[in-house]
Short mmCIF file of C-alpha atoms and ligand atoms in Angstrom, two decimals:
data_model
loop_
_atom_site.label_atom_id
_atom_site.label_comp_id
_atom_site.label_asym_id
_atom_site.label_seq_id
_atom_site.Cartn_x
_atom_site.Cartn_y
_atom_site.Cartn_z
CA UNK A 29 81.47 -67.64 155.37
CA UNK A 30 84.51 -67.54 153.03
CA UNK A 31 87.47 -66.38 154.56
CA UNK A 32 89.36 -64.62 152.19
CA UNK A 33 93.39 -64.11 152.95
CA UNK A 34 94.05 -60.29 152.84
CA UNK A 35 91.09 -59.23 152.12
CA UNK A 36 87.95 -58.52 154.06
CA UNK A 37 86.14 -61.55 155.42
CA UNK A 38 82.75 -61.67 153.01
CA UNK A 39 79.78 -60.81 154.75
CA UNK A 40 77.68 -64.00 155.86
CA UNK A 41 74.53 -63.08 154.72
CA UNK A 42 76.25 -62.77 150.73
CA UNK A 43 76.79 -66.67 150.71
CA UNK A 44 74.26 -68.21 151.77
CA UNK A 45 71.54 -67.05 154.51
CA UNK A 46 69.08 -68.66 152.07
CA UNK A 47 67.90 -71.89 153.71
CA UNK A 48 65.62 -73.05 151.06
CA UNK A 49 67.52 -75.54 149.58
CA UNK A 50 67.81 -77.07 153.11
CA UNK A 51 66.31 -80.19 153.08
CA UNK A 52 67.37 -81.09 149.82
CA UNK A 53 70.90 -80.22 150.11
CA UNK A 54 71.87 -82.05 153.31
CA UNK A 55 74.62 -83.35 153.84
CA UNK A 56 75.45 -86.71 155.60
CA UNK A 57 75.82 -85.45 159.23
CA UNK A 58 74.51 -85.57 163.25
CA UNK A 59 74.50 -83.89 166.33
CA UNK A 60 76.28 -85.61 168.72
CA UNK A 61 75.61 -84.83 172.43
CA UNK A 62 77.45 -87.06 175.70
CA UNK A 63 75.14 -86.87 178.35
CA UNK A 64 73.94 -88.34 181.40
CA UNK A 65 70.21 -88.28 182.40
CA UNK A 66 71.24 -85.88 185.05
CA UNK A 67 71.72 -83.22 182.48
CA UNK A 68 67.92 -83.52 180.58
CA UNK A 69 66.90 -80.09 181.15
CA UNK A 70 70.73 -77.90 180.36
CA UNK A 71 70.31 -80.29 176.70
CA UNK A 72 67.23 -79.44 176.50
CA UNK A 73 68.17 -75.52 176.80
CA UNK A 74 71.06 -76.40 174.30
CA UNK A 75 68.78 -78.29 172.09
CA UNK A 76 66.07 -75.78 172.03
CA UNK A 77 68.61 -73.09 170.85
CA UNK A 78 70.10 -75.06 168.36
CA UNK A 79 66.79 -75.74 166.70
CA UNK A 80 65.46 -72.55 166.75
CA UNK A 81 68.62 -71.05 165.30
CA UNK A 82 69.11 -73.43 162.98
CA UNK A 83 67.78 -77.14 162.59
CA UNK A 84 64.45 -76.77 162.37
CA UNK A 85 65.57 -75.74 158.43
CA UNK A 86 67.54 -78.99 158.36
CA UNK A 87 66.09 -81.83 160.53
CA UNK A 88 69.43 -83.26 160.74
CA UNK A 89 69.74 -85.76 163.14
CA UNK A 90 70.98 -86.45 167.00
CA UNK A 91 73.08 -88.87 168.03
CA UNK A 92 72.99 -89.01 172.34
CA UNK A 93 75.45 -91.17 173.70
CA UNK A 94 75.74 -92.23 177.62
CA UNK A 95 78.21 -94.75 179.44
CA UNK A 96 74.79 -95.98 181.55
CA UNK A 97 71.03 -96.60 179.51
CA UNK A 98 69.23 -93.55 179.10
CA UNK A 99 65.97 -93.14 181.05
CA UNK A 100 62.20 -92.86 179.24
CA UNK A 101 62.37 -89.58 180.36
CA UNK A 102 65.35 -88.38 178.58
CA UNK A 103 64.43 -90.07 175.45
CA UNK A 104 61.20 -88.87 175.29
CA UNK A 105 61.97 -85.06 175.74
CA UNK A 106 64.63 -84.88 173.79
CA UNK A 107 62.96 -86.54 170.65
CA UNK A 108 60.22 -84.05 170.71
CA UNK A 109 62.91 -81.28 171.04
CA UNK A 110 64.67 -82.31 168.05
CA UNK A 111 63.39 -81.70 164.90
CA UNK A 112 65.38 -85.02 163.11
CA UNK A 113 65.68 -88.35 163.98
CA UNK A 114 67.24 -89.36 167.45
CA UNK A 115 69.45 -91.98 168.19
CA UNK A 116 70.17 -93.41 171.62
CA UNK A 117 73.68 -94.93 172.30
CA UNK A 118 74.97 -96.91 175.20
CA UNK A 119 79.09 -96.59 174.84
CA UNK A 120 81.04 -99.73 175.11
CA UNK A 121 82.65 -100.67 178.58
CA UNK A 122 86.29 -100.88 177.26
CA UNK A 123 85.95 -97.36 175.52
CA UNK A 124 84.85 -96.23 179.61
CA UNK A 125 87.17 -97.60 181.49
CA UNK A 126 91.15 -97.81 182.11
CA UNK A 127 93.02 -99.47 179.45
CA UNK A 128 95.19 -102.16 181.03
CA UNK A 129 98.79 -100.40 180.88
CA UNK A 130 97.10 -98.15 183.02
CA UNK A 131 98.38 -98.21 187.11
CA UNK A 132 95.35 -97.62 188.56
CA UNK A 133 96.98 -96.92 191.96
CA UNK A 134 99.19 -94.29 190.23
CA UNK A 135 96.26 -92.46 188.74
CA UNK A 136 93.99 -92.42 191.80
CA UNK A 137 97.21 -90.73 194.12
CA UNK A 138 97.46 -88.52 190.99
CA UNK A 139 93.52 -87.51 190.98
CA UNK A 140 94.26 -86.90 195.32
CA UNK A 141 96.96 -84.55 194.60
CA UNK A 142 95.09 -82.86 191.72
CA UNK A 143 92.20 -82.20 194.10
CA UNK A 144 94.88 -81.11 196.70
CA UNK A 145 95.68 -78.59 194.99
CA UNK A 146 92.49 -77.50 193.93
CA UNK A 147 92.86 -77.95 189.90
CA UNK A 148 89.63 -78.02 188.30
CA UNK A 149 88.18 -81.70 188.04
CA UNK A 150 91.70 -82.41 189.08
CA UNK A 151 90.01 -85.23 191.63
CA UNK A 152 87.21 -86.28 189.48
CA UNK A 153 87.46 -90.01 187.43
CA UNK A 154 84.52 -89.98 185.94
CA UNK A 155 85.59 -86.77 183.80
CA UNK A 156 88.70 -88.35 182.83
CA UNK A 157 86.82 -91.12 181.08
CA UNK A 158 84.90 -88.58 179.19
CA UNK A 159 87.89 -86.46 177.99
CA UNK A 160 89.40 -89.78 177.26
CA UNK A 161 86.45 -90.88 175.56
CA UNK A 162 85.85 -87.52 173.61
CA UNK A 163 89.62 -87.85 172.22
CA UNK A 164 89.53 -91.03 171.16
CA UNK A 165 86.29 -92.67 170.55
CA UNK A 166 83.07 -91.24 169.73
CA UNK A 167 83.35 -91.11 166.46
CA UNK A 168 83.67 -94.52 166.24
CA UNK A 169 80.94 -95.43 168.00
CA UNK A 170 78.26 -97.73 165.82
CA UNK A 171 75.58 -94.89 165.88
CA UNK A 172 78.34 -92.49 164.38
CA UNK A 173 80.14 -94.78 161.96
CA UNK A 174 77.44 -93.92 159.01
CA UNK A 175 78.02 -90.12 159.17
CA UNK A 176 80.69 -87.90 157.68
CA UNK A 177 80.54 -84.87 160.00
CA UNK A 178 79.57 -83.75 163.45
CA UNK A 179 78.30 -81.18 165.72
CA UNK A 180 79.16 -81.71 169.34
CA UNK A 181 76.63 -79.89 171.22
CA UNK A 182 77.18 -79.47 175.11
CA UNK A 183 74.41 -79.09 178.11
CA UNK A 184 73.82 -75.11 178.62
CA UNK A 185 75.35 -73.84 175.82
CA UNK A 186 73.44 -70.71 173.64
CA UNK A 187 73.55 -69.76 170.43
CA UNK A 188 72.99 -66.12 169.89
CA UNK A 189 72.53 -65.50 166.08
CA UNK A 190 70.81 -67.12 162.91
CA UNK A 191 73.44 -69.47 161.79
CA UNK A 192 73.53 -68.85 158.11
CA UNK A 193 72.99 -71.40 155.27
CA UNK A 194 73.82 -74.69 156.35
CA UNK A 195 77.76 -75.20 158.38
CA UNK A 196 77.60 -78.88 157.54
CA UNK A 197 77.46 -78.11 153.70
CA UNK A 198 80.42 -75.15 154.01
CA UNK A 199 82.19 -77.94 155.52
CA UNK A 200 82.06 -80.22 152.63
CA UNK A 201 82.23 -77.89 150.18
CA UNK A 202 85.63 -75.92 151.36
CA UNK A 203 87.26 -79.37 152.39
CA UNK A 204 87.32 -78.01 156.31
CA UNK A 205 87.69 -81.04 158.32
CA UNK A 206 87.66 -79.34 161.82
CA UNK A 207 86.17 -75.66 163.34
CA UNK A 208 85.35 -73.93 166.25
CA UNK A 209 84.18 -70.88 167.47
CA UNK A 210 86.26 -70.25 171.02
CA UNK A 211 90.13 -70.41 171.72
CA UNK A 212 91.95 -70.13 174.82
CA UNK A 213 94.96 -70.99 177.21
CA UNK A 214 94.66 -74.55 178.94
CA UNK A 215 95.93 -74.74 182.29
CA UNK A 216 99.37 -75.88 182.72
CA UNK A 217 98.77 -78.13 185.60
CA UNK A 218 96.30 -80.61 183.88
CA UNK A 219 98.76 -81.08 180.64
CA UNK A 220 102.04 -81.10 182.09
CA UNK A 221 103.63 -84.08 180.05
CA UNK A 222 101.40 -83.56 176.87
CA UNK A 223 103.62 -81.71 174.25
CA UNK A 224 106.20 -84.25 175.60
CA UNK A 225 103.78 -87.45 174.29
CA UNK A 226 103.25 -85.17 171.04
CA UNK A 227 106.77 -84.80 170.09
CA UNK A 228 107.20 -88.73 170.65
CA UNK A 229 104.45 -89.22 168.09
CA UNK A 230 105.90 -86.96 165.37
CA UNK A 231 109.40 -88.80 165.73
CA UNK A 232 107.81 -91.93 165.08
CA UNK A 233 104.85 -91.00 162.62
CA UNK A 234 106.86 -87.80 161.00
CA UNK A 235 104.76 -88.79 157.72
CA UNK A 236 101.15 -88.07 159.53
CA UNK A 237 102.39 -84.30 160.09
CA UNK A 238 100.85 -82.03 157.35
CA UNK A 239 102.45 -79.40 155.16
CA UNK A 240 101.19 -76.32 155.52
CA UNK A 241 99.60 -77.31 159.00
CA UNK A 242 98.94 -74.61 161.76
CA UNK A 243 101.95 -75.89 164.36
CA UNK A 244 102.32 -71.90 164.65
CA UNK A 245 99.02 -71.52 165.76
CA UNK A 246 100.45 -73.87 169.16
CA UNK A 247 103.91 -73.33 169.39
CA UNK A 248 106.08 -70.20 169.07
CA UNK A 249 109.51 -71.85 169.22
CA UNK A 250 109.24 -74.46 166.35
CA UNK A 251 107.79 -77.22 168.01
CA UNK A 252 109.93 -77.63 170.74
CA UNK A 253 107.37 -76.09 173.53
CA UNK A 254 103.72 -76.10 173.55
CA UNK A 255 101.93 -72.52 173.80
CA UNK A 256 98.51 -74.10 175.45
CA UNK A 257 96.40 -72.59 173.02
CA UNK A 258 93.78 -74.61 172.05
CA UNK A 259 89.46 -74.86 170.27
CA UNK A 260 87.28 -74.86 172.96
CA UNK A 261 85.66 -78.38 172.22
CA UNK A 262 82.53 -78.05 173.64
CA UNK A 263 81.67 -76.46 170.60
CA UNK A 264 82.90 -78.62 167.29
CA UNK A 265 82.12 -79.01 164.04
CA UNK A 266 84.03 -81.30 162.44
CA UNK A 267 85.21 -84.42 159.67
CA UNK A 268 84.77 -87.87 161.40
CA UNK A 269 86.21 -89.26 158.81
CA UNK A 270 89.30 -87.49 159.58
CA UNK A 271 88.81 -88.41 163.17
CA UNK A 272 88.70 -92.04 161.89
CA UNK A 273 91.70 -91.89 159.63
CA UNK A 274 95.18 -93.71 160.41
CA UNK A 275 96.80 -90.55 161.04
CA UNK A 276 94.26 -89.55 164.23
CA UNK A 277 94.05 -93.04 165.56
CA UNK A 278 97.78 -93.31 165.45
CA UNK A 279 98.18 -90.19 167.38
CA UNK A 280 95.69 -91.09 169.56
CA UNK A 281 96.92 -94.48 170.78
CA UNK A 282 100.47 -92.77 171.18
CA UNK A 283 98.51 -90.44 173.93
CA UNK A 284 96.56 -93.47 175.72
CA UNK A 285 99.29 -95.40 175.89
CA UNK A 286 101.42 -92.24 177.62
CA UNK A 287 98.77 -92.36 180.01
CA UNK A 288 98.04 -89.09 180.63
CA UNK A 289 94.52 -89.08 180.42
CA UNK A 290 94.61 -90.40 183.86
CA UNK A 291 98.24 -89.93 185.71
CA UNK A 292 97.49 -86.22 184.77
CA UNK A 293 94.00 -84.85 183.17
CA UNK A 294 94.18 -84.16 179.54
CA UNK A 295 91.30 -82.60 178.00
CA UNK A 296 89.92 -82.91 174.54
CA UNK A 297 90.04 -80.20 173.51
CA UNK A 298 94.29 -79.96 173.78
CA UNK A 299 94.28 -83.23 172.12
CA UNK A 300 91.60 -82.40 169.57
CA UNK A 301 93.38 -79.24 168.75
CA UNK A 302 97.26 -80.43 168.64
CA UNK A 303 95.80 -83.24 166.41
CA UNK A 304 94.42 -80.33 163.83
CA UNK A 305 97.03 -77.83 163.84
CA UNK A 306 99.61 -80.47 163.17
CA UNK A 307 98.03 -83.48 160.54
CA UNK A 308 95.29 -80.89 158.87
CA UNK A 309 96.39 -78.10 156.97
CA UNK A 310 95.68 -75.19 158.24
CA UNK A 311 93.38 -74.11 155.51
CA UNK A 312 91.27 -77.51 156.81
CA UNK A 313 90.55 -75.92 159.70
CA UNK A 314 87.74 -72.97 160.14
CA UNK A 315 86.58 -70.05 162.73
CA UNK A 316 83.19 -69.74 162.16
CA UNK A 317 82.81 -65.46 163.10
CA UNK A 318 78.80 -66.25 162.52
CA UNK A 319 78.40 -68.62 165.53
CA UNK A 320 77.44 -66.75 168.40
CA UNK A 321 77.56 -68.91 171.28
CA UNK A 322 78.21 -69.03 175.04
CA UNK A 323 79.58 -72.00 177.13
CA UNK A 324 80.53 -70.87 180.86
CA UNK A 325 82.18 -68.91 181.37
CA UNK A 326 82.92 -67.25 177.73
CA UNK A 327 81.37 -65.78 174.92
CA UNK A 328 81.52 -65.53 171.09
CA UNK A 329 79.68 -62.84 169.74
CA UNK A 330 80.94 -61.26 165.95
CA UNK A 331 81.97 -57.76 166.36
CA UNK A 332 80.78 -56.54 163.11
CA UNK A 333 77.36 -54.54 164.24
CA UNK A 334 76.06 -55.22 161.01
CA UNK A 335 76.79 -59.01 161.37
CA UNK A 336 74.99 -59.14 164.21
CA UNK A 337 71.74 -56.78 162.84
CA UNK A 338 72.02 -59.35 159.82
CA UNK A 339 71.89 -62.27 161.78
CA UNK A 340 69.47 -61.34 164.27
CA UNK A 341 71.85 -61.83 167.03
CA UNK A 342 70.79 -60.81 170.95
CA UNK A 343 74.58 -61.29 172.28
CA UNK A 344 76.21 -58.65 173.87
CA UNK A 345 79.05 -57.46 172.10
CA UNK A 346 81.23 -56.11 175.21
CA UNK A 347 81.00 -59.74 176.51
CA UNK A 348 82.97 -61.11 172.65
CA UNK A 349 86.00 -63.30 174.43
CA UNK A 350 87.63 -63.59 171.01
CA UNK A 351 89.81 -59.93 171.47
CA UNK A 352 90.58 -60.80 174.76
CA UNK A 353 93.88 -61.16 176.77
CA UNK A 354 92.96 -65.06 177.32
CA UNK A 355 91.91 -65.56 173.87
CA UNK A 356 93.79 -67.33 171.08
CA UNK A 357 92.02 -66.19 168.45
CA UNK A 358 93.55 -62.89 167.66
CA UNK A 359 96.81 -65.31 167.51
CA UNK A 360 94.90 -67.46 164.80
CA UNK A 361 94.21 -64.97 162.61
CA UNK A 362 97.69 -63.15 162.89
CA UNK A 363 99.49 -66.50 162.33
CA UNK A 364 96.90 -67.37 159.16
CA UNK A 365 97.29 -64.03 158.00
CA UNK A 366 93.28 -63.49 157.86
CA UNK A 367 91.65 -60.31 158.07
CA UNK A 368 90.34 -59.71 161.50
CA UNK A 369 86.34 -58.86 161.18
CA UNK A 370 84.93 -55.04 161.15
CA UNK A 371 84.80 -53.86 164.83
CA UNK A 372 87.04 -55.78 166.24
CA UNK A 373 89.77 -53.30 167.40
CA UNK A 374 87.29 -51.58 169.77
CA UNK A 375 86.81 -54.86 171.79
CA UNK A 376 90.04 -55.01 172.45
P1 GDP B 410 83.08 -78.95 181.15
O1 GDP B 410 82.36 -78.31 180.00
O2 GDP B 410 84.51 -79.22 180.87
O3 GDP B 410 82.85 -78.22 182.44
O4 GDP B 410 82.44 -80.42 181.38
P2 GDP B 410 80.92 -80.91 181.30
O5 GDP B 410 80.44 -81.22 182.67
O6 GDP B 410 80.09 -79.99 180.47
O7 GDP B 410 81.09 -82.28 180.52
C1 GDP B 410 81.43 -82.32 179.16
C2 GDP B 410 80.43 -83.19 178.39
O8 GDP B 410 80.50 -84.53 178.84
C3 GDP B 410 78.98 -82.76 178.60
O9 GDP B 410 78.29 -83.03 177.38
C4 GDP B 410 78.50 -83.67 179.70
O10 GDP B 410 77.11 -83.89 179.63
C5 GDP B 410 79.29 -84.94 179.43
N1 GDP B 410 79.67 -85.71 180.63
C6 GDP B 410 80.51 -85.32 181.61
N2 GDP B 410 80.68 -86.30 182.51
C7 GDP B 410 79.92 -87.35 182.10
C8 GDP B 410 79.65 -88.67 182.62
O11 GDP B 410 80.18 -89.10 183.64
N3 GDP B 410 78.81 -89.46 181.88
C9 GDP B 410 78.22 -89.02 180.72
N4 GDP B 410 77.40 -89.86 180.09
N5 GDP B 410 78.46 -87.80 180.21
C10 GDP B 410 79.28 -86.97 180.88
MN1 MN B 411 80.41 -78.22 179.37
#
């Protein structure tokens, strides 16, 4: 996993495939999954990949949380899937729901002009609670608050490859805090006012910003514009202790109170990722090249053939986003200064 600065990436399979320490050496960490009942058999896709590939070495556990009760049904399938212990959580009504300072009149005209013009859940409430809630809240639900790290696992996702020794433990042992495996552009029209609520949080929390952080990584021009690149947050790893910390809730109340979780649609994964690249160093943060994994409508698969052999992987390399014109990622490594991985200049 170690990425080495200058020098070739080391091979995954040289630190750690073995996963015979696994039970043993866990670490304190869940799966976390947001789901409504509605979405019982994509989980169970996600849930069956995710244990085949890697947790049914670990038996870590699941957390599931809904903003209605989960049904029998759901419960029961998805406990047999899992190879840990599940845990069903119903999320609070104030962490669903429009903070007061919110002009709910103002944010429904906003969601009818979104859908107007035809931005993507640019008319839909319901997923503005659940970027809201992703940003801000989650990991402090009660079923979360006795775990130090995360997986966020989506409905329909794949993973394409063994995942090598245990991500959880690289975490803790290389001090990463967050991770991901997918970056892109966001679209303009759902963050207009976003860097603008950023740069009034580092004016008046300029001690929360990190040395050594990754601003590059989102803005070319010093901090002055944002660049939209941003982790795809369907796919996390990630501290939730730093997620709990004074720096992160700070930043996130500054955003809720700015209100553009509803007079606009801010996504998670924006505010997840301007959150890391600015109060984590950038060394905290990790692209895990071993992850193969597909969310619609994009694709990580490593572009080192012998990765892939290693790892078992059945991805198809032409379809690796990571190279491509939409991608961040080539950015990330240029700005880090990280060696890109073998193959990579022929999926271009
Ligand atoms: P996309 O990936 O941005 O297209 O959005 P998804 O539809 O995948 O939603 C993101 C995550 O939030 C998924 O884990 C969904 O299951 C979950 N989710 C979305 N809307 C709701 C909702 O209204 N209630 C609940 N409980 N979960 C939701
Ligand atoms: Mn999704």
């Amino acid at each position: 996993y170690e990425e080495v600065k200058g020098e070739k990436a080391q091979s995954a399979v040289s630190v750690g495939l073995d996963q015979s320490n696994s039970q043993t050496q866990r670490v304190n960490a869940t799966f976390v999954t947001l789901a409504r009942n509605s979405d019982i058999w994509e989980i169970a896709k996600s849930i069956r990949n995710v244990e085949d590939r890697f947790n049914r070495n670990f038996h870590y556990d699941w957390v599931f949380l809904n903003d209605k009760d989960f049904d029998d049904e759901f419960k029961k399938l998805t406990t047999a899937l899992v190879s840990g212990t599940t845990h069903y959580g119903r999320i609070p009504e104030d962490h669903w729901s429009y903070p007061d300072w919110i002009d709910q009149d103002k944010a429904r005209e906003a969601r009818q002009e979104m859908g107007r013009k035809k931005i993507i859940y640019g008319d839909n409430e319901a997923y503005r609670h659940m970027c809201r809630y992703e940003s801000g809240f989650f990991f402090r639900h009660p079923l979360m608050m006795n775990y130090e790290y995360y997986w966020r696992v989506e409905p329909s996702i794949e993973l394409f490859c063994d995942v090598p020794g245990d991500p959880f433990r690289f975490m803790k042992e290389n001090n990463k805090k967050y991770s991901f495996v997918i970056s892109l552009y966001e679209y303009y029209e759902t963050i207009p006012t976003l860097w603008d609520s950023v740069k009034g949080f580092m004016k008046s929390h300029p001690e929360h910003i990190a040395d050594g952080n990754a601003m590059e990584f989102i803005s070319e021009d010093g901090g002055e514009t944002y660049n939209k690149c941003h982790f795809w947050s369907n796919f996390e790893i990630g501290s939730l202790e730093w997620l709990r910390s004074k720096q992160y809730i700070d930043y996130f109340s500054t955003l809720d109170h700015d209100g553009g979780f509803f007079y606009e649609r801010w996504g998670d994964a924006p505010v997840h990722s301007i959150a890391a690249s600015l109060m984590l160093k950038a060394d905290e943060i990790h692209f895990w090249n071993e992850i193969a994994y597909y969310h619609v409508p994009f694709t990580h698969c490593p572009s080192s053939e012998k990765t892939r052999l290693d790892l078992r992987c059945h991805c198809k390399p032409s379809e690796n986003f990571d190279w491509a014109g939409y991608s961040c990622t080539k950015r990330w490594f240029d700005v880090n200064k990280l060696q890109k991985p073998d193959g990579w200049d022929s999926q271009q």
